[in-house]
Tab-separated table of C-alpha atoms and ligand atoms in Angstrom:
chain	number	residue	atom	x	y	z
Z	20	MET	CA	13.313	47.404	36.451
Z	21	VAL	CA	14.842	43.950	35.817
Z	22	GLU	CA	15.262	43.202	32.130
Z	23	LYS	CA	13.240	40.152	31.026
Z	24	LYS	CA	15.589	37.459	29.701
Z	25	ILE	CA	13.232	34.568	29.039
Z	26	ASN	CA	9.950	34.788	27.181
Z	27	THR	CA	7.559	31.880	27.724
Z	28	VAL	CA	5.133	31.183	24.885
Z	29	TYR	CA	2.060	29.147	25.879
Z	30	ASP	CA	-0.327	26.946	23.835
Z	31	VAL	CA	2.347	26.362	21.227
Z	32	VAL	CA	1.527	23.816	18.506
Z	33	CYS	CA	4.148	21.149	17.814
Z	34	PRO	CA	5.051	21.090	14.097
Z	35	PHE	CA	6.320	17.541	13.938
Z	36	CYS	CA	3.708	14.783	13.615
Z	37	GLY	CA	0.057	14.717	12.575
Z	38	THR	CA	-1.109	14.760	16.213
Z	39	LEU	CA	-0.352	18.529	16.247
Z	40	CYS	CA	-0.258	18.755	20.064
Z	41	ASP	CA	-1.323	22.289	20.946
Z	42	ASP	CA	-0.408	22.520	24.631
Z	43	LEU	CA	3.344	23.121	24.524
Z	44	GLU	CA	5.161	25.768	26.544
Z	45	VAL	CA	8.379	27.052	25.047
Z	46	ASP	CA	10.959	29.251	26.828
Z	47	VAL	CA	12.975	31.513	24.541
Z	48	ASN	CA	16.107	33.436	25.487
Z	49	ILE	CA	15.061	36.791	24.066
Z	50	LYS	CA	18.505	38.340	23.688
Z	51	GLU	CA	20.080	35.365	21.963
Z	52	ASN	CA	16.920	34.241	20.135
Z	53	LEU	CA	17.345	30.669	21.398
Z	54	VAL	CA	14.876	27.984	22.455
Z	55	VAL	CA	16.065	27.028	25.953
Z	56	GLU	CA	13.233	24.865	27.301
Z	57	VAL	CA	10.277	22.956	25.864
Z	58	ARG	CA	7.578	21.574	28.162
Z	59	ASN	CA	4.830	19.023	27.390
Z	60	ALA	CA	6.222	17.852	24.034
Z	61	CYS	CA	7.456	14.303	23.440
Z	62	GLN	CA	11.136	13.711	22.696
Z	63	ILE	CA	10.846	14.091	18.932
Z	64	GLY	CA	8.767	17.259	19.195
Z	65	THR	CA	11.198	18.748	21.724
Z	66	LYS	CA	14.142	17.924	19.474
Z	67	LYS	CA	12.559	19.803	16.566
Z	68	PHE	CA	12.285	23.018	18.597
Z	69	PHE	CA	15.923	22.777	19.682
Z	70	SER	CA	17.030	22.028	16.110
Z	71	SER	CA	15.771	25.490	15.113
Z	72	ASN	CA	18.586	27.114	17.117
Z	73	PRO	CA	21.599	28.243	15.073
Z	74	SER	CA	24.064	25.378	14.610
Z	75	PRO	CA	26.505	24.105	11.984
Z	76	HIS	CA	23.527	22.139	10.605
Z	77	ARG	CA	21.349	25.188	9.992
Z	78	TYR	CA	21.361	27.197	6.745
Z	79	GLU	CA	21.264	30.934	7.306
Z	80	LYS	CA	22.113	32.343	3.871
Z	81	PRO	CA	21.226	31.371	0.280
Z	82	LEU	CA	23.849	29.047	-1.193
Z	83	ILE	CA	24.783	28.088	-4.738
Z	84	LYS	CA	26.979	25.154	-5.686
Z	85	ASP	CA	30.066	26.280	-7.535
Z	86	ASN	CA	32.577	23.623	-8.634
Z	87	GLY	CA	31.238	21.173	-6.069
Z	88	THR	CA	31.242	23.542	-3.067
Z	89	PHE	CA	28.576	25.893	-1.793
Z	90	LYS	CA	29.146	29.643	-1.862
Z	91	GLU	CA	26.990	32.280	-0.229
Z	92	VAL	CA	25.034	34.566	-2.526
Z	93	SER	CA	22.409	37.281	-2.100
Z	94	TRP	CA	18.707	36.436	-2.124
Z	95	ASP	CA	18.296	38.318	-5.429
Z	96	GLU	CA	21.003	36.219	-7.093
Z	97	ALA	CA	19.711	32.926	-5.679
Z	98	ILE	CA	16.103	33.605	-6.679
Z	99	ASP	CA	17.184	34.733	-10.146
Z	100	ILE	CA	19.177	31.551	-10.811
Z	101	ALA	CA	16.512	29.286	-9.286
Z	102	ALA	CA	13.760	30.961	-11.336
Z	103	ASP	CA	15.894	30.632	-14.462
Z	104	ILE	CA	16.258	26.863	-13.905
Z	105	LEU	CA	12.538	26.440	-13.345
Z	106	ALA	CA	11.444	28.677	-16.232
Z	107	LYS	CA	13.730	26.851	-18.689
Z	108	SER	CA	12.729	23.396	-17.471
Z	109	LYS	CA	10.326	21.408	-19.673
Z	110	ARG	CA	9.115	19.073	-16.888
Z	111	PRO	CA	9.907	20.475	-13.427
Z	112	LEU	CA	8.892	18.545	-10.320
Z	113	LEU	CA	7.690	20.452	-7.232
Z	114	TYR	CA	7.701	18.035	-4.312
Z	115	GLY	CA	7.441	18.009	-0.508
Z	116	PHE	CA	5.133	20.498	1.242
Z	117	ALA	CA	4.145	18.180	4.128
Z	118	SER	CA	6.233	20.023	6.731
Z	119	THR	CA	5.204	23.547	5.977
Z	120	GLU	CA	2.086	25.639	6.483
Z	121	CYS	CA	-0.990	25.885	4.258
Z	122	GLU	CA	-0.295	29.384	2.924
Z	123	ALA	CA	3.086	28.195	1.580
Z	124	GLN	CA	1.453	25.078	0.121
Z	125	SER	CA	-0.991	27.293	-1.729
Z	126	LYS	CA	1.907	29.256	-3.239
Z	127	GLY	CA	3.443	25.934	-4.322
Z	128	VAL	CA	0.272	25.192	-6.292
Z	129	GLU	CA	0.455	28.622	-7.950
Z	130	LEU	CA	4.094	28.109	-8.920
Z	131	ALA	CA	3.456	24.607	-10.332
Z	132	GLU	CA	0.552	25.919	-12.399
Z	133	THR	CA	2.626	28.861	-13.666
Z	134	LEU	CA	5.397	26.459	-14.713
Z	135	GLY	CA	3.105	23.776	-16.150
Z	136	GLY	CA	4.992	21.357	-13.905
Z	137	ILE	CA	4.320	18.361	-11.695
Z	138	LEU	CA	3.028	19.009	-8.183
Z	139	ASP	CA	3.327	16.271	-5.590
Z	140	ASN	CA	3.546	15.857	-1.835
Z	141	THR	CA	4.725	13.136	0.516
Z	142	ALA	CA	1.322	11.404	0.453
Z	143	SER	CA	2.548	9.739	-2.728
Z	144	VAL	CA	4.888	7.623	-0.558
Z	145	CYS	CA	2.711	7.281	2.588
Z	146	HIS	CA	-1.067	7.743	2.723
Z	147	GLY	CA	-1.759	8.187	-1.007
Z	148	PRO	CA	-3.606	4.835	-0.928
Z	149	THR	CA	-5.826	6.278	1.833
Z	150	LEU	CA	-6.865	9.128	-0.440
Z	151	LEU	CA	-7.554	6.723	-3.317
Z	152	ALA	CA	-9.710	4.499	-1.106
Z	153	GLU	CA	-11.621	7.438	0.370
Z	154	GLN	CA	-12.331	8.684	-3.155
Z	155	ASP	CA	-13.650	5.201	-4.016
Z	156	VAL	CA	-15.835	4.386	-1.016
Z	157	GLY	CA	-16.067	7.494	1.228
Z	158	VAL	CA	-15.072	7.389	4.897
Z	159	PRO	CA	-16.947	7.265	8.228
Z	160	THR	CA	-14.703	9.378	10.442
Z	161	SER	CA	-14.661	11.909	13.276
Z	162	THR	CA	-12.317	14.077	15.315
Z	163	LEU	CA	-9.707	13.097	17.891
Z	164	GLY	CA	-11.723	15.044	20.493
Z	165	GLU	CA	-14.749	12.790	19.895
Z	166	TYR	CA	-12.584	9.668	20.221
Z	167	LYS	CA	-11.070	10.955	23.442
Z	168	ASN	CA	-14.492	11.527	24.985
Z	169	ARG	CA	-16.360	8.499	23.638
Z	170	ALA	CA	-14.191	5.636	22.331
Z	171	ASP	CA	-14.044	2.477	24.470
Z	172	LEU	CA	-12.400	0.316	21.794
Z	173	ILE	CA	-9.281	1.471	19.970
Z	174	ILE	CA	-7.618	-0.507	17.182
Z	175	PHE	CA	-4.153	0.440	15.931
Z	176	TRP	CA	-3.861	-1.374	12.611
Z	177	GLY	CA	-0.397	-1.237	11.024
Z	178	SER	CA	0.604	1.761	13.127
Z	179	ASN	CA	2.956	2.133	16.065
Z	180	PRO	CA	2.130	5.413	17.839
Z	181	VAL	CA	4.488	4.752	20.760
Z	182	HIS	CA	7.259	5.601	18.297
Z	183	ALA	CA	5.607	7.644	15.544
Z	184	HIS	CA	2.942	9.687	17.414
Z	185	PRO	CA	3.998	9.382	21.066
Z	186	ARG	CA	1.452	11.763	22.632
Z	187	HIS	CA	-1.496	10.477	20.605
Z	188	LEU	CA	-1.925	7.798	23.303
Z	189	GLY	CA	-1.886	10.253	26.202
Z	190	ARG	CA	-3.977	12.964	24.573
Z	191	TYR	CA	-6.606	11.117	22.545
Z	192	SER	CA	-6.624	7.351	22.414
Z	193	GLN	CA	-5.263	5.270	25.280
Z	194	PHE	CA	-4.446	6.743	28.683
Z	195	VAL	CA	-6.541	9.905	28.507
Z	196	ARG	CA	-9.757	10.461	30.470
Z	197	GLY	CA	-12.732	11.555	28.384
Z	198	TYR	CA	-16.201	12.933	29.168
Z	199	PHE	CA	-17.756	9.457	28.846
Z	200	ARG	CA	-14.521	7.572	29.646
Z	201	LYS	CA	-13.814	8.907	33.096
Z	202	ASP	CA	-11.521	6.050	34.094
Z	203	GLY	CA	-9.096	6.655	31.201
Z	204	ARG	CA	-7.083	3.553	30.291
Z	205	ASN	CA	-9.367	1.267	32.326
Z	206	ASP	CA	-12.333	2.413	30.238
Z	207	ARG	CA	-10.691	1.497	26.933
Z	208	PHE	CA	-9.833	-1.824	25.299
Z	209	ILE	CA	-6.812	-1.549	23.036
Z	210	ILE	CA	-6.167	-3.879	20.092
Z	211	VAL	CA	-3.055	-3.809	17.909
Z	212	VAL	CA	-3.021	-5.590	14.550
Z	213	ASP	CA	0.571	-5.816	13.402
Z	214	PRO	CA	2.966	-8.540	12.210
Z	215	ARG	CA	5.568	-7.119	14.588
Z	216	ASN	CA	5.533	-7.189	18.364
Z	217	THR	CA	5.807	-3.400	18.517
Z	218	HIS	CA	5.995	-1.323	21.676
Z	219	THR	CA	2.360	-0.314	21.056
Z	220	ALA	CA	1.435	-4.022	20.824
Z	221	GLN	CA	3.221	-4.629	24.132
Z	222	ILE	CA	0.948	-2.201	25.992
Z	223	ALA	CA	-2.269	-3.319	24.245
Z	224	ASP	CA	-4.943	-5.654	25.648
Z	225	LEU	CA	-4.908	-7.803	22.525
Z	226	HIS	CA	-2.284	-8.248	19.824
Z	227	ILE	CA	-3.423	-9.814	16.557
Z	228	GLN	CA	-0.152	-10.888	14.957
Z	229	VAL	CA	-1.283	-11.032	11.347
Z	230	ASN	CA	1.049	-12.485	8.706
Z	231	PRO	CA	2.940	-9.770	6.761
Z	232	ASN	CA	0.987	-8.573	3.693
Z	233	GLU	CA	-2.146	-10.555	4.615
Z	234	ASP	CA	-4.243	-7.811	6.242
Z	235	TYR	CA	-6.585	-7.766	3.254
Z	236	GLU	CA	-7.485	-11.442	3.703
Z	237	LEU	CA	-7.968	-11.009	7.454
Z	238	MET	CA	-10.284	-8.006	7.060
Z	239	ASN	CA	-12.367	-9.740	4.420
Z	240	GLY	CA	-12.519	-12.861	6.602
Z	241	ILE	CA	-13.871	-10.710	9.455
Z	242	ARG	CA	-16.383	-9.089	7.078
Z	243	ALA	CA	-17.629	-12.478	5.892
Z	244	MET	CA	-17.954	-13.819	9.436
Z	245	LEU	CA	-19.760	-10.636	10.513
Z	246	ARG	CA	-22.389	-11.519	7.898
Z	247	GLY	CA	-22.730	-15.005	9.365
Z	248	VAL	CA	-20.690	-16.894	6.764
Z	249	GLU	CA	-19.174	-20.120	8.202
Z	250	LEU	CA	-15.649	-20.371	6.784
Z	251	ASP	CA	-14.108	-23.825	6.439
Z	252	ALA	CA	-10.528	-22.506	6.975
Z	253	LYS	CA	-8.874	-23.116	10.348
Z	254	MET	CA	-6.805	-19.931	10.084
Z	255	ILE	CA	-6.867	-16.661	8.172
Z	256	SER	CA	-3.620	-14.738	7.713
Z	257	GLY	CA	-2.011	-16.722	10.542
Z	258	ILE	CA	-4.866	-16.061	13.006
Z	259	PRO	CA	-6.930	-19.069	14.215
Z	260	ILE	CA	-10.650	-18.833	13.401
Z	261	GLU	CA	-11.537	-19.114	17.105
Z	262	LYS	CA	-9.433	-16.038	17.872
Z	263	ILE	CA	-11.116	-14.139	15.032
Z	264	LYS	CA	-14.512	-15.076	16.491
Z	265	GLU	CA	-13.426	-13.648	19.863
Z	266	LEU	CA	-12.228	-10.503	18.103
Z	267	ILE	CA	-15.560	-10.088	16.298
Z	268	LYS	CA	-17.426	-10.448	19.602
Z	269	ILE	CA	-15.286	-7.637	21.092
Z	270	LEU	CA	-15.897	-5.434	18.044
Z	271	LYS	CA	-19.663	-5.937	18.123
Z	272	GLU	CA	-20.008	-5.412	21.869
Z	273	CYS	CA	-18.134	-2.117	22.183
Z	274	LYS	CA	-20.063	1.149	22.503
Z	275	TYR	CA	-17.818	3.274	20.286
Z	276	GLY	CA	-14.897	1.854	18.316
Z	277	VAL	CA	-12.243	3.457	16.165
Z	278	ILE	CA	-9.584	2.083	13.817
Z	279	PHE	CA	-6.387	4.125	13.573
Z	280	PHE	CA	-4.372	2.789	10.654
Z	281	GLY	CA	-0.857	3.554	9.477
Z	282	MET	CA	1.623	2.752	6.768
Z	283	GLY	CA	1.602	-0.914	7.762
Z	284	LEU	CA	-1.712	-0.957	5.932
Z	285	THR	CA	-1.197	1.680	3.210
Z	286	GLN	CA	2.212	0.431	2.075
Z	287	SER	CA	1.821	-3.344	2.372
Z	288	LEU	CA	0.557	-5.566	-0.438
Z	289	ALA	CA	-2.935	-4.523	-1.662
Z	290	HIS	CA	-2.234	-0.859	-0.766
Z	291	HIS	CA	-5.423	1.157	-1.373
Z	292	ARG	CA	-7.513	-2.036	-1.464
Z	293	ASN	CA	-6.476	-2.580	2.182
Z	294	ILE	CA	-7.895	0.813	3.086
Z	295	ASP	CA	-10.963	0.322	0.937
Z	296	THR	CA	-11.666	-2.903	2.866
Z	297	ALA	CA	-10.876	-1.348	6.256
Z	298	ILE	CA	-13.381	1.439	5.509
Z	299	CYS	CA	-16.023	-1.098	4.395
Z	300	LEU	CA	-15.418	-3.152	7.561
Z	301	THR	CA	-15.856	0.013	9.642
Z	302	ARG	CA	-19.085	0.850	7.841
Z	303	GLU	CA	-20.443	-2.696	8.297
Z	304	LEU	CA	-19.635	-2.652	12.038
Z	305	ASN	CA	-22.094	0.232	12.291
Z	306	ASP	CA	-24.851	-2.371	11.859
Z	307	TYR	CA	-24.010	-3.404	15.434
Z	308	THR	CA	-22.451	-0.381	17.162
Z	309	LYS	CA	-20.756	2.954	16.471
Z	310	PHE	CA	-17.461	2.547	14.563
Z	311	LEU	CA	-15.182	5.063	12.844
Z	312	ILE	CA	-11.789	5.138	11.147
Z	313	THR	CA	-8.940	7.670	10.942
Z	314	PRO	CA	-5.499	7.516	9.293
Z	315	MET	CA	-2.415	8.170	11.433
Z	316	ARG	CA	-0.848	10.881	9.281
Z	317	GLY	CA	2.901	11.310	9.758
Z	318	HIS	CA	4.206	14.759	8.790
Z	319	TYR	CA	2.446	17.443	10.767
Z	320	ASN	CA	0.759	19.123	7.801
Z	321	ILE	CA	0.463	16.405	5.157
Z	322	THR	CA	-3.300	16.526	5.716
Z	323	GLY	CA	-3.065	20.263	4.961
Z	324	ALA	CA	-1.066	19.599	1.780
Z	325	ASN	CA	-3.752	17.189	0.538
Z	326	THR	CA	-6.485	19.649	1.520
Z	327	VAL	CA	-4.869	22.751	-0.003
Z	328	PHE	CA	-3.949	20.925	-3.228
Z	329	THR	CA	-7.512	19.595	-3.463
Z	330	TRP	CA	-9.267	22.908	-2.969
Z	331	ASN	CA	-6.981	24.492	-5.589
Z	332	THR	CA	-6.877	21.711	-8.212
Z	333	GLY	CA	-9.483	19.102	-7.292
Z	334	TYR	CA	-6.763	16.546	-6.441
Z	335	GLY	CA	-4.715	15.799	-3.322
Z	336	TYR	CA	-1.337	14.781	-4.827
Z	337	SER	CA	0.385	13.546	-8.039
Z	338	ILE	CA	-0.862	16.427	-10.195
Z	339	ASP	CA	0.378	17.325	-13.682
Z	340	PHE	CA	-0.136	20.857	-15.057
Z	341	SER	CA	1.689	20.283	-18.359
Z	342	ARG	CA	-1.492	20.651	-20.423
Z	343	GLY	CA	-2.419	23.905	-18.698
Z	344	TYR	CA	-5.020	22.281	-16.445
Z	345	PRO	CA	-4.594	19.841	-13.545
Z	346	ARG	CA	-4.539	16.108	-14.289
Z	347	TYR	CA	-4.314	13.433	-11.605
Z	348	ASN	CA	-2.840	9.990	-11.984
Z	349	PRO	CA	-0.882	8.406	-9.114
Z	350	GLY	CA	1.577	5.922	-10.605
Z	351	GLU	CA	2.066	8.171	-13.634
Z	352	PHE	CA	2.524	11.601	-12.034
Z	353	SER	CA	3.781	10.497	-8.607
Z	354	SER	CA	7.348	11.566	-7.867
Z	355	VAL	CA	9.001	8.162	-7.436
Z	356	ASP	CA	7.500	6.819	-10.671
Z	357	LEU	CA	8.491	9.954	-12.610
Z	358	LEU	CA	12.011	9.798	-11.232
Z	359	MET	CA	12.389	6.060	-11.888
Z	360	ARG	CA	11.487	6.754	-15.534
Z	361	ASP	CA	13.828	9.781	-15.503
Z	362	GLU	CA	11.071	12.039	-16.820
Z	363	ILE	CA	11.836	15.246	-14.964
Z	364	ASP	CA	14.537	17.759	-15.893
Z	365	ALA	CA	14.612	19.981	-12.760
Z	366	SER	CA	13.144	19.902	-9.274
Z	367	LEU	CA	12.156	22.172	-6.432
Z	368	ILE	CA	11.962	20.369	-3.093
Z	369	VAL	CA	10.139	22.260	-0.340
Z	370	ALA	CA	10.488	21.229	3.325
Z	371	SER	CA	11.217	17.614	2.504
Z	372	ASP	CA	14.050	15.136	2.168
Z	373	PRO	CA	13.245	12.614	-0.588
Z	374	ALA	CA	16.896	11.505	-0.805
Z	375	SER	CA	16.485	9.868	2.626
Z	376	ASN	CA	13.497	7.717	1.764
Z	377	PHE	CA	13.002	7.391	-2.009
Z	378	PRO	CA	14.439	4.325	-3.807
Z	379	ALA	CA	18.127	4.788	-4.653
Z	380	ALA	CA	17.573	4.595	-8.434
Z	381	SER	CA	15.046	7.457	-8.302
Z	382	VAL	CA	17.344	9.560	-6.096
Z	383	LYS	CA	20.153	9.106	-8.638
Z	384	ASN	CA	17.892	10.603	-11.307
Z	385	LEU	CA	16.829	13.402	-8.961
Z	386	PHE	CA	20.488	14.381	-8.500
Z	387	LYS	CA	21.209	14.175	-12.246
Z	388	HIS	CA	19.201	17.334	-12.958
Z	389	PRO	CA	19.229	20.829	-11.411
Z	390	LEU	CA	17.870	20.618	-7.871
Z	391	ILE	CA	16.647	23.531	-5.739
Z	392	SER	CA	16.093	22.878	-2.038
Z	393	VAL	CA	13.991	25.110	0.225
Z	394	GLU	CA	15.164	23.833	3.571
Z	395	PRO	CA	16.099	25.030	7.076
Z	396	HIS	CA	18.888	22.538	7.756
Z	397	HIS	CA	21.320	20.050	6.244
Z	398	THR	CA	19.708	16.977	4.733
Z	399	PRO	CA	20.949	14.437	2.161
Z	400	THR	CA	18.679	16.196	-0.378
Z	401	SER	CA	19.866	19.725	0.359
Z	402	GLU	CA	23.532	18.697	0.433
Z	403	ASN	CA	23.155	17.385	-3.115
Z	404	ALA	CA	21.201	20.425	-4.327
Z	405	ASP	CA	22.500	23.092	-6.707
Z	406	ILE	CA	20.751	25.907	-4.868
Z	407	ILE	CA	19.730	26.069	-1.208
Z	408	LEU	CA	17.139	28.637	-0.192
Z	409	PRO	CA	17.252	28.832	3.644
Z	410	ALA	CA	13.820	28.694	5.223
Z	411	ALA	CA	12.346	29.560	8.599
Z	412	PHE	CA	10.715	26.690	10.506
Z	413	ALA	CA	6.948	27.038	10.101
Z	414	GLY	CA	5.300	26.763	13.512
Z	415	ILE	CA	8.459	27.873	15.322
Z	416	GLU	CA	9.761	30.891	13.409
Z	417	CYS	CA	6.588	31.922	11.589
Z	418	GLU	CA	2.844	31.474	11.941
Z	419	GLY	CA	0.592	29.607	9.562
Z	420	THR	CA	-2.187	27.043	9.435
Z	421	ALA	CA	-1.846	23.280	9.658
Z	422	TYR	CA	-4.412	20.461	9.473
Z	423	ARG	CA	-4.319	17.788	12.158
Z	424	MET	CA	-4.665	14.130	11.053
Z	425	ASP	CA	-8.449	14.381	11.625
Z	426	HIS	CA	-8.733	17.447	9.334
Z	427	VAL	CA	-9.065	19.971	12.163
Z	428	PRO	CA	-7.212	23.171	11.132
Z	429	ILE	CA	-5.011	24.647	13.862
Z	430	ARG	CA	-3.163	27.965	13.839
Z	431	LEU	CA	0.585	27.511	14.342
Z	432	ARG	CA	2.372	29.972	16.612
Z	433	LYS	CA	5.659	31.754	16.215
Z	434	VAL	CA	7.981	31.492	19.232
Z	435	LYS	CA	11.209	33.065	17.948
Z	436	ASP	CA	12.781	34.760	14.940
Z	437	ALA	CA	14.540	32.790	12.232
Z	438	PRO	CA	18.337	33.132	12.272
Z	439	GLY	CA	20.430	34.892	9.630
Z	440	GLU	CA	18.726	35.753	6.367
Z	441	CYS	CA	16.142	32.946	6.451
Z	442	LEU	CA	12.766	33.721	4.891
Z	443	THR	CA	9.525	31.820	5.341
Z	444	ASP	CA	8.598	29.141	2.780
Z	445	ARG	CA	5.716	31.347	1.668
Z	446	GLU	CA	7.981	34.361	1.099
Z	447	ILE	CA	10.480	32.253	-0.857
Z	448	LEU	CA	7.772	30.799	-3.090
Z	449	GLU	CA	6.246	34.262	-3.648
Z	450	LYS	CA	9.635	35.561	-4.798
Z	451	LEU	CA	10.039	32.584	-7.128
Z	452	ILE	CA	6.556	33.086	-8.610
Z	453	LEU	CA	7.265	36.765	-9.353
Z	454	LYS	CA	10.639	36.007	-10.941
Z	455	VAL	CA	9.405	33.020	-12.949
Z	456	LYS	CA	6.492	35.091	-14.296
Z	457	GLU	CA	8.943	37.839	-15.258
Z	458	LYS	CA	11.138	35.317	-17.117
Z	459	LEU	CA	8.136	33.748	-18.853
Z	460	GLY	CA	6.944	37.224	-19.909
Z	461	GLU	CA	3.682	36.937	-17.980
J	23	SF4	S1	3.109	13.579	19.560
J	23	SF4	FE1	3.685	14.548	17.625
J	23	SF4	S2	2.771	16.606	17.711
J	23	SF4	FE2	2.751	15.761	19.819
J	23	SF4	S3	4.643	16.546	20.760
J	23	SF4	FE3	5.128	14.515	19.874
J	23	SF4	S4	5.887	14.925	17.798
J	23	SF4	FE4	4.848	16.772	18.526
């Protein structure tokens, strides 16, 4: 009998962006435990699978910084020192959790509560304003499957899926054929609202080139005109009134519209008030037709992090356990604000790289205090950590659950084993919880 060299795993879920494509096929060299081929994924998804293969960039053993250089240690030693740092800390920050699975996120909540620390995820620097707005005014939304089958008008507002969610267009929103949209792209009208002439704008039917930071004014102008108000301005946010009238006609005449919005809306001036207004506009359009709204979530399981944190604590991010119960106050307990005020004295970063995208002044303060990184490969954060706990890639080297951007939970598949001594994020956090409890005498 010929020995099987390649194992093909079907219906693999891509653990990269919030689209969570679930139709990948991955070939694995069984003997060498290597990903050798990925089919159906986009370039960034494919790259993530290949980056799980052993390389000089991959951590395979626990490391501790000793006189400025990392030395390998046993898991017992690494967990003991990491737990010691956390147990002695007065205000530890636990941050990240967007690129790992729900079971690990749940353990992160348990550890933060045990420590009386701060618990935060990457929503505090991306779609936190979306959560705030949804808490304020609710949200009329649906699933990507519904949009695929029904939507004939798609608006990308402040998002550029050609780069950030490449297969979203082919699977759910632009080129795909749906049950009621049999002609695919020809059955859909695509609008992009963006100050930049993005690649998504270049393949749209209509580009509304709004002035930077003036989305709020444009949306409220549309809302007023929808109600029949005659505005005396000739332009709103750089868009001529006549063009806005044409846009409103398109919005009212569609059968089923959807707004997909991104960080162009959440992180520009007005922040959560932008989203609040976008949701209200969506709701008001339902006086004329069917209209819904969905955020384009970036990291593949940031929706899961918000969901798991909420079902455990009542809040989606920026949570403080220092009084023994969860308190929520973005701006006070969000990571960047805490770090800018230099209010933390140790940190545990799980599956995230804040050093690459936080403001430099906050990163300086992050590096000033003991830093533990749970991470599969080299990042600016992990390279500046005091302890590195090497993790398996969730969704490639272990199973778990993740929530797609539309809140649909999907089971991640394992395609290969993790190299070296890597453990899963969940296993690492379980070990830390046990050790911290032991040190705290619980
Ligand atoms: S669109 Fe996102 S989930 Fe789909 S293959 Fe690309 S990176 Fe992965």
